[in-house]
Short mmCIF file of C-alpha atoms in Angstrom, two decimals:
data_model
loop_
_atom_site.label_atom_id
_atom_site.label_comp_id
_atom_site.label_asym_id
_atom_site.label_seq_id
_atom_site.Cartn_x
_atom_site.Cartn_y
_atom_site.Cartn_z
CA MET A 1 24.85 -18.46 16.45
CA ASP A 2 27.94 -18.56 18.74
CA LEU A 3 28.14 -17.57 22.42
CA PHE A 4 29.68 -14.18 21.60
CA SER A 5 26.74 -13.33 19.31
CA VAL A 6 24.23 -14.37 21.95
CA ASN A 7 25.88 -12.13 24.54
CA LEU A 8 26.07 -9.30 22.02
CA GLU A 9 22.34 -9.50 21.37
CA LYS A 10 21.64 -9.13 25.06
CA HIS A 11 24.01 -6.18 25.39
CA ALA A 12 22.28 -2.86 25.92
CA SER A 13 24.33 -1.18 23.17
CA VAL A 14 22.60 -3.32 20.55
CA PRO A 15 19.50 -1.45 19.24
CA LEU A 16 16.17 -2.60 20.60
CA ALA A 17 14.81 -3.24 17.10
CA TYR A 18 17.66 -5.70 16.48
CA ARG A 19 17.32 -7.42 19.87
CA MET A 20 13.56 -7.87 19.41
CA ARG A 21 13.77 -9.60 16.05
CA PRO A 22 11.57 -12.72 16.17
CA ARG A 23 13.33 -16.02 16.78
CA SER A 24 10.53 -18.20 15.44
CA LEU A 25 7.43 -18.03 13.28
CA ASP A 26 5.31 -17.91 16.44
CA GLU A 27 7.04 -14.65 17.43
CA PHE A 28 6.72 -13.14 13.94
CA VAL A 29 4.03 -10.43 13.74
CA GLY A 30 2.15 -9.48 10.58
CA GLN A 31 2.17 -10.68 6.96
CA GLU A 32 -0.50 -13.30 7.67
CA HIS A 33 -1.12 -13.60 3.92
CA ILE A 34 2.44 -14.96 3.58
CA VAL A 35 3.24 -16.81 6.82
CA GLY A 36 -0.18 -17.34 8.39
CA PRO A 37 -1.23 -20.90 9.29
CA GLY A 38 -1.30 -23.12 6.23
CA ARG A 39 0.29 -20.56 3.90
CA LEU A 40 2.83 -21.76 1.33
CA LEU A 41 5.88 -19.96 2.72
CA ARG A 42 5.13 -21.01 6.29
CA ARG A 43 4.85 -24.65 5.20
CA ALA A 44 8.12 -24.34 3.26
CA ILE A 45 9.92 -22.83 6.26
CA GLU A 46 8.58 -25.47 8.67
CA ALA A 47 9.60 -28.23 6.25
CA ASP A 48 13.01 -26.60 5.64
CA GLN A 49 12.23 -26.50 1.93
CA VAL A 50 12.56 -22.78 1.23
CA GLN A 51 13.12 -21.97 -2.44
CA SER A 52 14.67 -18.85 -3.99
CA ALA A 53 12.51 -15.84 -3.23
CA ILE A 54 12.26 -12.07 -3.35
CA PHE A 55 10.81 -10.30 -0.29
CA TYR A 56 9.38 -6.97 -1.48
CA GLY A 57 7.80 -4.42 0.83
CA PRO A 58 8.16 -1.16 2.78
CA PRO A 59 10.81 -0.61 5.47
CA GLY A 60 10.13 -2.19 8.86
CA SER A 61 7.55 -4.65 7.53
CA GLY A 62 9.54 -7.75 8.53
CA LYS A 63 11.54 -8.79 5.44
CA THR A 64 14.89 -9.14 7.19
CA ALA A 65 13.20 -10.39 10.36
CA LEU A 66 11.61 -13.27 8.45
CA ALA A 67 14.93 -14.09 6.80
CA MET A 68 16.50 -14.28 10.27
CA VAL A 69 13.72 -16.65 11.39
CA ILE A 70 14.58 -18.86 8.41
CA SER A 71 18.24 -18.75 9.49
CA GLN A 72 17.23 -20.11 12.91
CA VAL A 73 15.15 -23.06 11.69
CA THR A 74 16.98 -24.21 8.56
CA ALA A 75 19.58 -26.99 8.46
CA ALA A 76 21.19 -25.23 5.50
CA GLU A 77 24.18 -22.91 5.79
CA PHE A 78 22.79 -19.38 6.04
CA VAL A 79 24.95 -16.62 4.53
CA ARG A 80 23.99 -12.96 4.70
CA ILE A 81 25.38 -10.14 2.58
CA ASN A 82 24.35 -6.57 1.83
CA ALA A 83 24.14 -5.55 -1.81
CA VAL A 84 25.62 -2.15 -0.97
CA SER A 85 29.00 -3.58 0.02
CA ALA A 86 29.18 -6.98 -1.73
CA GLY A 87 31.03 -7.31 -5.04
CA VAL A 88 31.20 -9.91 -7.81
CA ARG A 89 34.32 -11.47 -6.26
CA GLU A 90 32.57 -12.07 -2.93
CA ILE A 91 29.53 -13.53 -4.69
CA LYS A 92 31.73 -15.97 -6.64
CA GLU A 93 33.52 -17.04 -3.43
CA ILE A 94 30.17 -17.72 -1.72
CA ILE A 95 29.00 -19.75 -4.74
CA ASP A 96 32.23 -21.79 -4.80
CA GLN A 97 31.88 -22.56 -1.08
CA ALA A 98 28.21 -23.46 -1.58
CA ARG A 99 29.14 -25.82 -4.42
CA ASP A 100 31.72 -27.61 -2.25
CA ARG A 101 29.28 -27.76 0.68
CA LEU A 102 26.64 -29.34 -1.51
CA LYS A 103 29.13 -31.80 -3.04
CA TYR A 104 30.93 -32.95 0.09
CA GLU A 105 28.39 -32.39 2.87
CA GLN A 106 25.11 -32.65 0.91
CA ARG A 107 24.12 -29.45 2.64
CA ARG A 108 22.33 -26.54 0.99
CA THR A 109 23.29 -22.86 1.22
CA ILE A 110 20.75 -20.08 1.66
CA LEU A 111 22.12 -16.72 0.57
CA PHE A 112 20.24 -13.75 1.98
CA ILE A 113 20.89 -10.51 0.06
CA ASP A 114 19.69 -7.36 1.80
CA GLU A 115 18.79 -4.45 -0.52
CA ILE A 116 19.12 -6.65 -3.60
CA HIS A 117 17.87 -3.78 -5.77
CA ARG A 118 21.33 -2.21 -5.33
CA PHE A 119 23.02 -5.05 -7.22
CA ASN A 120 24.17 -3.96 -10.68
CA LYS A 121 23.72 -6.12 -13.78
CA ALA A 122 27.16 -7.77 -13.45
CA GLN A 123 26.47 -8.78 -9.84
CA GLN A 124 23.05 -10.19 -10.71
CA ASP A 125 24.45 -12.05 -13.73
CA ALA A 126 27.16 -13.61 -11.53
CA LEU A 127 24.47 -14.96 -9.22
CA LEU A 128 22.05 -16.24 -11.87
CA PRO A 129 23.65 -19.62 -12.81
CA ALA A 130 23.99 -20.66 -9.17
CA VAL A 131 20.34 -19.85 -8.49
CA GLU A 132 19.24 -21.62 -11.65
CA ASN A 133 21.07 -24.86 -10.94
CA GLY A 134 20.28 -24.86 -7.21
CA THR A 135 23.82 -24.31 -5.92
CA VAL A 136 22.39 -21.57 -3.70
CA VAL A 137 18.89 -20.72 -2.55
CA MET A 138 18.67 -16.95 -2.83
CA ILE A 139 16.45 -14.74 -0.70
CA GLY A 140 16.58 -11.10 -1.73
CA ALA A 141 14.99 -8.29 0.27
CA THR A 142 14.05 -5.00 -1.37
CA THR A 143 11.94 -1.91 -0.79
CA GLU A 144 11.96 -1.14 -4.53
CA ASN A 145 9.69 -2.67 -7.16
CA PRO A 146 11.59 -5.83 -8.22
CA PHE A 147 10.05 -5.75 -11.69
CA PHE A 148 12.06 -2.58 -12.29
CA GLU A 149 15.16 -3.25 -10.20
CA VAL A 150 15.84 -7.00 -10.41
CA ASN A 151 17.08 -8.87 -13.48
CA SER A 152 14.03 -10.47 -15.14
CA ALA A 153 15.88 -13.80 -15.48
CA LEU A 154 16.69 -13.80 -11.75
CA LEU A 155 13.16 -12.74 -10.88
CA SER A 156 11.63 -15.50 -13.00
CA ARG A 157 13.61 -18.09 -11.02
CA SER A 158 12.38 -16.77 -7.69
CA ARG A 159 9.02 -16.65 -5.98
CA LEU A 160 7.89 -13.10 -5.19
CA TYR A 161 6.42 -12.41 -1.75
CA VAL A 162 4.87 -8.98 -1.28
CA PHE A 163 5.05 -7.65 2.30
CA HIS A 164 2.40 -5.16 3.39
CA GLN A 165 2.83 -2.19 5.69
CA LEU A 166 2.16 -3.38 9.25
CA LYS A 167 -1.24 -2.56 10.70
CA ASP A 168 -1.48 -0.29 13.74
CA GLU A 169 -2.54 -3.18 15.95
CA GLU A 170 0.48 -5.21 14.80
CA VAL A 171 2.88 -2.35 15.61
CA GLU A 172 1.17 -2.03 19.00
CA GLU A 173 1.70 -5.74 19.68
CA ILE A 174 5.41 -5.42 18.86
CA VAL A 175 5.80 -2.33 21.08
CA LYS A 176 4.03 -3.93 24.03
CA ARG A 177 6.08 -7.09 23.65
CA ALA A 178 9.27 -5.02 23.83
CA LEU A 179 8.00 -3.32 27.00
CA ARG A 180 7.31 -6.70 28.63
CA ASP A 181 10.38 -8.67 27.51
CA GLU A 182 12.99 -8.76 30.29
CA GLU A 183 15.57 -10.73 28.31
CA ARG A 184 15.80 -8.72 25.08
CA GLY A 185 13.43 -5.80 25.58
CA LEU A 186 12.81 -3.10 28.15
CA GLY A 187 11.08 -5.27 30.73
CA LEU A 188 13.75 -4.70 33.38
CA TYR A 189 12.78 -1.02 33.49
CA THR A 190 9.64 0.14 35.27
CA ILE A 191 7.92 2.07 32.50
CA ARG A 192 4.59 3.87 32.45
CA LEU A 193 3.71 4.73 28.85
CA ASP A 194 0.77 7.12 28.57
CA ASP A 195 -1.95 5.87 26.24
CA GLU A 196 -1.84 9.12 24.27
CA ALA A 197 1.92 8.68 23.81
CA LEU A 198 1.47 5.04 22.74
CA GLN A 199 -1.15 5.94 20.12
CA HIS A 200 1.05 8.69 18.69
CA LEU A 201 4.03 6.32 18.57
CA ILE A 202 1.99 3.73 16.67
CA ARG A 203 0.47 6.21 14.23
CA ALA A 204 3.74 8.04 13.55
CA ALA A 205 5.53 4.74 12.90
CA ASN A 206 3.34 4.40 9.79
CA GLY A 207 3.57 0.62 9.78
CA ASP A 208 7.35 0.55 10.36
CA ALA A 209 8.12 -1.56 13.45
CA ARG A 210 11.78 -0.53 13.41
CA ASN A 211 10.83 3.15 13.64
CA ALA A 212 8.49 2.48 16.54
CA LEU A 213 11.06 0.47 18.52
CA ASN A 214 13.88 2.95 17.88
CA ALA A 215 11.75 5.86 19.11
CA LEU A 216 10.53 3.88 22.13
CA GLU A 217 14.07 2.96 23.15
CA MET A 218 15.25 6.56 22.79
CA ALA A 219 12.33 7.77 24.92
CA VAL A 220 12.92 5.21 27.68
CA LEU A 221 16.71 5.48 27.90
CA THR A 222 16.71 9.28 27.99
CA THR A 223 13.96 9.62 30.59
CA PRO A 224 15.28 9.63 34.16
CA PRO A 225 13.22 7.58 36.63
CA GLU A 226 11.18 9.27 39.33
CA ASN A 227 10.65 6.99 42.34
CA GLY A 228 11.88 4.16 40.13
CA VAL A 229 9.34 4.80 37.36
CA ARG A 230 10.09 6.14 33.89
CA GLN A 231 7.00 8.11 32.88
CA ILE A 232 6.80 8.33 29.07
CA THR A 233 4.50 11.18 28.11
CA LEU A 234 3.26 12.41 24.75
CA ALA A 235 5.84 15.23 24.81
CA ILE A 236 8.68 12.72 25.29
CA ILE A 237 7.47 10.53 22.43
CA GLU A 238 7.06 13.59 20.19
CA GLU A 239 10.66 14.55 20.92
CA ALA A 240 11.93 11.00 20.31
CA LEU A 241 10.09 10.84 17.00
CA GLN A 242 10.90 14.44 16.06
CA GLN A 243 7.26 14.65 15.03
CA ARG A 244 4.51 16.64 16.70
CA MET A 245 1.19 14.93 17.29
CA ILE A 246 -1.64 16.29 15.13
CA PRO A 247 -4.98 16.04 16.96
CA TYR A 248 -6.84 13.51 14.83
CA ASP A 249 -9.15 10.58 15.38
CA GLN A 250 -9.35 8.36 12.33
CA SER A 251 -12.75 7.02 13.32
CA GLY A 252 -14.20 10.18 14.89
CA ASP A 253 -15.02 13.84 14.29
CA ASN A 254 -11.49 14.88 13.25
CA HIS A 255 -11.51 12.33 10.44
CA TYR A 256 -14.86 13.44 9.02
CA ASP A 257 -14.35 17.15 9.67
CA ALA A 258 -10.95 17.22 7.95
CA ILE A 259 -12.11 15.36 4.84
CA SER A 260 -15.19 17.61 4.72
CA ALA A 261 -13.00 20.72 4.85
CA PHE A 262 -10.76 19.24 2.15
CA ILE A 263 -13.66 18.54 -0.21
CA LYS A 264 -15.34 21.90 0.42
CA SER A 265 -12.05 23.69 -0.25
CA MET A 266 -11.68 21.95 -3.61
CA ARG A 267 -15.34 22.59 -4.42
CA GLY A 268 -14.76 26.24 -3.59
CA SER A 269 -11.77 26.34 -5.97
CA ASP A 270 -9.32 27.28 -3.20
CA PRO A 271 -5.99 25.54 -3.98
CA GLN A 272 -4.23 26.85 -0.83
CA ALA A 273 -6.83 25.49 1.58
CA SER A 274 -7.04 22.24 -0.39
CA LEU A 275 -3.31 21.68 0.07
CA TYR A 276 -3.44 22.59 3.77
CA TRP A 277 -6.20 20.09 4.60
CA LEU A 278 -4.48 17.42 2.51
CA ALA A 279 -1.20 18.01 4.37
CA ARG A 280 -2.96 17.97 7.74
CA MET A 281 -4.61 14.64 7.02
CA LEU A 282 -1.37 13.08 5.77
CA LYS A 283 0.62 14.36 8.75
CA ALA A 284 -1.99 12.92 11.10
CA GLY A 285 -1.61 9.50 9.51
CA GLU A 286 -4.77 9.35 7.41
CA ASP A 287 -4.89 6.46 4.96
CA PRO A 288 -3.80 7.87 1.57
CA LYS A 289 -6.08 5.38 -0.19
CA PHE A 290 -9.08 6.92 1.61
CA ILE A 291 -8.05 10.39 0.41
CA ALA A 292 -7.60 9.05 -3.14
CA ARG A 293 -11.11 7.58 -3.11
CA ARG A 294 -12.57 10.92 -2.05
CA LEU A 295 -10.67 12.65 -4.85
CA MET A 296 -12.27 10.35 -7.43
CA ILE A 297 -15.75 10.93 -6.04
CA HIS A 298 -15.24 14.69 -5.88
CA ALA A 299 -13.90 14.84 -9.46
CA ALA A 300 -17.12 13.27 -10.77
CA GLU A 301 -19.46 15.01 -8.34
CA ASP A 302 -18.25 18.61 -8.40
CA VAL A 303 -16.25 18.93 -11.63
CA GLY A 304 -18.02 16.43 -13.82
CA LEU A 305 -18.19 17.18 -17.53
CA ALA A 306 -17.02 20.76 -17.04
CA ASP A 307 -13.59 19.08 -17.21
CA PRO A 308 -13.90 15.31 -17.79
CA ARG A 309 -10.13 14.93 -17.37
CA ALA A 310 -10.46 15.60 -13.64
CA LEU A 311 -11.80 12.10 -13.05
CA LEU A 312 -8.97 10.63 -15.14
CA VAL A 313 -6.40 12.55 -13.06
CA ALA A 314 -8.02 11.45 -9.78
CA THR A 315 -8.21 7.80 -10.89
CA ALA A 316 -4.61 7.82 -12.08
CA ALA A 317 -3.57 9.36 -8.74
CA ALA A 318 -5.39 6.62 -6.81
CA GLN A 319 -3.64 3.91 -8.82
CA ALA A 320 -0.24 5.60 -8.50
CA VAL A 321 -0.54 6.04 -4.73
CA GLU A 322 -1.47 2.35 -4.44
CA ARG A 323 1.77 1.43 -6.21
CA VAL A 324 4.12 4.08 -4.81
CA GLY A 325 2.87 4.63 -1.25
CA LEU A 326 4.13 7.37 1.05
CA PRO A 327 6.04 9.63 1.31
CA GLU A 328 6.23 10.10 -2.49
CA GLY A 329 2.48 9.56 -2.77
CA ARG A 330 1.91 12.95 -1.15
CA ILE A 331 3.09 14.62 -4.40
CA ILE A 332 0.66 12.59 -6.48
CA LEU A 333 -2.27 13.39 -4.19
CA ALA A 334 -1.31 17.09 -4.18
CA GLU A 335 -1.26 17.21 -7.99
CA ALA A 336 -4.72 15.65 -8.20
CA ALA A 337 -6.12 17.92 -5.47
CA LEU A 338 -4.74 21.04 -7.18
CA TYR A 339 -6.08 19.96 -10.57
CA ILE A 340 -9.56 19.44 -9.13
CA ALA A 341 -9.49 22.65 -7.09
CA LEU A 342 -8.51 24.70 -10.15
CA ALA A 343 -10.90 22.99 -12.59
CA PRO A 344 -14.23 24.57 -13.63
CA LYS A 345 -17.07 23.22 -11.50
CA SER A 346 -20.37 21.61 -12.43
CA ASN A 347 -22.66 19.25 -10.54
CA SER A 348 -24.92 18.57 -13.56
CA VAL A 349 -23.87 14.90 -13.61
CA VAL A 350 -25.09 14.44 -10.02
CA MET A 351 -28.35 16.20 -10.75
CA ALA A 352 -28.82 14.14 -13.91
CA ILE A 353 -28.34 10.71 -12.36
CA ASP A 354 -30.40 11.64 -9.28
CA ALA A 355 -33.25 12.83 -11.52
CA ALA A 356 -33.11 9.61 -13.53
CA MET A 357 -33.06 7.50 -10.33
CA ASP A 358 -36.04 9.45 -9.04
CA ALA A 359 -37.95 8.84 -12.28
CA VAL A 360 -37.28 5.09 -12.03
CA GLU A 361 -38.53 5.03 -8.45
CA ARG A 362 -41.51 7.37 -8.81
CA LEU A 363 -42.94 6.81 -12.31
CA PRO A 364 -44.32 3.67 -13.97
CA ASN A 365 -41.61 1.48 -15.48
CA ASP A 366 -42.93 1.22 -19.03
CA PRO A 367 -41.52 -1.62 -21.15
CA VAL A 368 -38.52 -1.14 -23.42
CA PRO A 369 -39.76 0.15 -26.82
CA PRO A 370 -39.83 -2.76 -29.33
CA HIS A 371 -37.30 -1.20 -31.72
CA LEU A 372 -34.74 -0.92 -28.87
CA ARG A 373 -35.09 -4.53 -27.71
CA ASP A 374 -32.36 -7.15 -28.28
CA ALA A 375 -32.79 -8.77 -31.68
CA SER A 376 -29.68 -10.96 -31.60
CA TYR A 377 -31.23 -14.21 -30.33
CA ARG A 378 -33.23 -16.78 -32.26
CA GLY A 379 -36.90 -15.88 -32.57
CA ALA A 380 -36.42 -12.25 -31.54
CA LYS A 381 -37.33 -10.87 -34.94
CA ALA A 382 -40.50 -12.92 -35.00
CA LEU A 383 -41.47 -11.10 -31.82
CA GLY A 384 -40.82 -7.76 -33.48
CA HIS A 385 -37.71 -7.00 -31.48
CA GLY A 386 -35.47 -4.42 -33.13
CA GLN A 387 -38.00 -3.78 -35.89
CA GLY A 388 -37.93 -0.16 -37.01
CA TYR A 389 -34.62 0.65 -35.31
CA LYS A 390 -32.65 3.33 -37.16
CA TYR A 391 -28.88 2.77 -37.14
CA PRO A 392 -27.43 6.28 -36.50
CA HIS A 393 -24.27 5.67 -38.54
CA ASN A 394 -26.39 5.31 -41.66
CA TYR A 395 -27.51 8.92 -41.41
CA PRO A 396 -25.80 12.28 -42.05
CA GLY A 397 -23.81 13.42 -39.02
CA HIS A 398 -24.22 9.90 -37.52
CA TRP A 399 -27.44 11.00 -35.85
CA VAL A 400 -31.14 10.40 -36.46
CA ASP A 401 -34.21 11.47 -34.54
CA GLN A 402 -35.79 8.47 -32.87
CA GLN A 403 -37.45 7.43 -29.61
CA TYR A 404 -35.09 6.11 -26.92
CA LEU A 405 -37.07 6.68 -23.70
CA PRO A 406 -40.07 4.55 -22.71
CA ALA A 407 -43.37 5.85 -24.01
CA GLY A 408 -44.44 7.45 -20.73
CA LEU A 409 -41.21 9.45 -20.39
CA GLN A 410 -41.06 11.11 -23.78
CA GLY A 411 -39.76 14.66 -23.57
CA MET A 412 -38.25 14.28 -20.06
CA LYS A 413 -34.81 15.80 -19.48
CA PHE A 414 -32.47 14.49 -16.84
CA TYR A 415 -29.13 15.92 -17.93
CA VAL A 416 -28.99 19.68 -18.45
CA PRO A 417 -25.45 20.90 -19.32
CA SER A 418 -24.19 23.91 -17.40
CA ASP A 419 -22.34 26.88 -18.89
CA GLN A 420 -19.10 25.85 -17.12
CA GLY A 421 -15.92 24.71 -18.85
CA GLU A 422 -16.35 22.13 -21.56
CA GLU A 423 -20.06 21.76 -20.88
CA LYS A 424 -20.55 24.92 -22.96
CA ASP A 425 -19.61 22.87 -26.02
CA ILE A 426 -21.84 19.99 -24.93
CA LYS A 427 -24.74 22.43 -24.66
CA LEU A 428 -24.15 23.53 -28.25
CA ARG A 429 -24.14 19.91 -29.45
CA ARG A 430 -27.54 19.24 -27.89
#
């Protein structure tokens, strides 16, 4: 980095998020599963042996920041391009220069491609031979699933590193570091950031460090000092984020009360209230995976066999949210919540399993009837195991009357179908 670039970084007109990018692995926050002590990528960076890679993860999770750390520690030539503006001609020029550099200087070239998912097939094909033969080491950063957006041949020649959304405590560490840092951050200002404002900033950032730093800088620079102190209140942070704080404590009463209201609204078949409580939880920063888990439980507990598809919808929603994340995940959760709210209700499954559990706990545990015992191992038949068992498929209608419960439980009923939804048909079959 030349002197002009150094001075530019220190200049106040450069965004705080850019100025606070880590300069070393020690300054890098988050992604411990990738760059924590002893991890493969960390060892490769420290040994200056980085191989072609794809960095995949949500915005503000540190993909570009880590690439910039690599640019600081590598002896290779580091070239950065953005897939939005780069064309095939530029790629070929970079490859030609990299080939000459390797031939005459024995020096590698690392090519960092931001938003690599925006490369079309021709651009990716132009890059492939150089990656394959080692002319360039490619690092591509993307927020989109690389299995859908990146050429499979290019992907197969790269190691995929999945970046996770930053945790709240990691965003807090980055924010506090920016407040302290006098060289690149806001440390030259006297700032008093209210705890309530800090917590809202962290939660609203939703794991995106860039969002948090941009909002913090806006709040500080637009707040006039009083007696030399810039007091950053909740109202100021709300204005900087353009997002109102929703009263919510993820480990307290708000958390449990909101999810309770959500479940009771679905149980009560009220789609409007179900959507409201879902929206309120999402706006407050509730973990969508927690909501998805509750949807699965509720589908089995309160809909059950009145509409067995409800559990399939809830499970599919949980898997989809895991893959897609927010904000699109809100649509998936809403669809599942509406399906469950509008489905016929029955808790017969809950009553059935609870009755069976009670019987196991309260009544004698009689042995398994001999004809139901496993007869597949050597000597089992000599013990009488499986003797007298009637194979249902050998009988009309694939059913035959026979004893399945232990002797002491004959005639007991645990599952009693309701008259709701599809359980009407189950009732007729029994």
